Coordinates of C-alpha atoms in Angstrom, one line a residue:
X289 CA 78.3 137.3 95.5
X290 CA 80.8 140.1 95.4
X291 CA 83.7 140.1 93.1
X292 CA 86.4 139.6 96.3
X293 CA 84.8 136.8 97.2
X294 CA 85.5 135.1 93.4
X295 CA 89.1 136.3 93.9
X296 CA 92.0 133.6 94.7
X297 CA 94.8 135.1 96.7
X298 CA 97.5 134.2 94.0
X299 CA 95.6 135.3 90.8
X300 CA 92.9 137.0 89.0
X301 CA 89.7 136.7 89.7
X302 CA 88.3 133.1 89.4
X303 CA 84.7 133.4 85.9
X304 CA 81.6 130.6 85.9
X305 CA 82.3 127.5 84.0
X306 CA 80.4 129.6 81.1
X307 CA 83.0 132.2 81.0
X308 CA 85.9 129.5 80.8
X309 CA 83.9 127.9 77.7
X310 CA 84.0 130.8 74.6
X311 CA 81.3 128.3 72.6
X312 CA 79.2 128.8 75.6
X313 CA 76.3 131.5 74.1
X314 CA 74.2 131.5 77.3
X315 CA 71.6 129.1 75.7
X316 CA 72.8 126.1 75.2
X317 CA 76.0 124.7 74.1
X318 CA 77.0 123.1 70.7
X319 CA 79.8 121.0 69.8
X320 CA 79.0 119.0 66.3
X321 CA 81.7 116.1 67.7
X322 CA 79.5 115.3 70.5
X323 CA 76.3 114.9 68.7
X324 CA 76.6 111.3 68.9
X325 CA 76.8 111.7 72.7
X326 CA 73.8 114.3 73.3
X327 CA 71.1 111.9 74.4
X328 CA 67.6 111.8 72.6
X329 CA 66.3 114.7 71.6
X330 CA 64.0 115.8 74.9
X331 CA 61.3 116.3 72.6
X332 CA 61.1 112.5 71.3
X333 CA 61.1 111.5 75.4
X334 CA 57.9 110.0 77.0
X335 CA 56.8 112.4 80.2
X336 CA 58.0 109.3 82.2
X337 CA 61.4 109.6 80.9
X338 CA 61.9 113.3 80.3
X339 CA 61.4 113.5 84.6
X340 CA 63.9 110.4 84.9
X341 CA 66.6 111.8 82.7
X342 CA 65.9 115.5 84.8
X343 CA 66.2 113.7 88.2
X344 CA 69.8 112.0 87.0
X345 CA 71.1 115.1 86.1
X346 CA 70.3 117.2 89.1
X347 CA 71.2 114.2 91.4
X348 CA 75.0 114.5 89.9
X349 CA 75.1 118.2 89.1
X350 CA 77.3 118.9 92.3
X351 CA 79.8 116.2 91.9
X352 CA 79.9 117.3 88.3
X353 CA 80.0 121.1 89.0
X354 CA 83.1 120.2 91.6
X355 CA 85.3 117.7 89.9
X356 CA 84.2 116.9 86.0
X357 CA 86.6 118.2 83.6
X358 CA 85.2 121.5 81.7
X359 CA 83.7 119.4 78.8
X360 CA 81.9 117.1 81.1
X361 CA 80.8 120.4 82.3
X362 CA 79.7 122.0 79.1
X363 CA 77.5 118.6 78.5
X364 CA 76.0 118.5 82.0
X365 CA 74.8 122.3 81.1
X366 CA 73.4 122.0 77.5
X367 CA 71.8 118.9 78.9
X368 CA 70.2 120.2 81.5
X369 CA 69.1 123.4 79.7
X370 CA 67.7 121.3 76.5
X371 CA 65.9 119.0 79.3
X372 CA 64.4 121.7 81.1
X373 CA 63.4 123.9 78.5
X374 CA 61.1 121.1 77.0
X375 CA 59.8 119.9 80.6
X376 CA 58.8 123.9 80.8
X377 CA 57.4 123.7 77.0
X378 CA 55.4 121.3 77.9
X379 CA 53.8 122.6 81.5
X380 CA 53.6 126.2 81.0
X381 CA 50.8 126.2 83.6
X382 CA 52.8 124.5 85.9
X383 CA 51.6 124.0 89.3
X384 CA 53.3 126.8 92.0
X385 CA 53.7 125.9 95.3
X386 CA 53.0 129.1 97.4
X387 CA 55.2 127.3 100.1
X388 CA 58.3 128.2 97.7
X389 CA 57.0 131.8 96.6
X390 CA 58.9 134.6 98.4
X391 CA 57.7 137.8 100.1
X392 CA 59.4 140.5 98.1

């Protein structure tokens, strides 16, 4: 995307959700007040349940990328990242489906 097309017409240019959080590091997001809140650790999760808990997240990501409040935000990405990262710990041989491979 080109930077006009992140401009508003009354203001600066408009930055990702990760550049409006500073305790965003690109990895994963920390907040020791919300550790209560953070879920089971993906590692502890069954196979079963690891998918489940993927498949709730990306079913509300858009709703929560348009209209949560930048917290709700911030939790919806660390989530997803922590989720992710041990679904892809766990099949590093995952099956490719040459249907989704580009020509480059």
């Amino acid at each position: 995307m080109t930077e006009s097309a992140w401009r508003t017409t009354t203001g600066p240019a408009e930055v990702s959700p990760e550049q409006r959080m500073p305790e965003w590091d690109g990895d994963h997001l920390h907040d020791p007040a919300a550790d209560e809140e953070a879920g089971i650790d993906p590692a502890e999760l069954a196979d079963d349940d690891l998918i489940r808990e993927m498949h709730s997240l990306h079913r509300t990501r858009l709703d929560t990328l348009r209209h949560a409040s930048d917290s709700a935000l911030a939790n919806h990405l660390r989530r997803t990242a922590e989720l992710e990262t041990e679904y892809l710990a766990r099949h590093p041989g995952r099956e490719i489906d040459p249907a989704r491979l580009r020509d480059e």
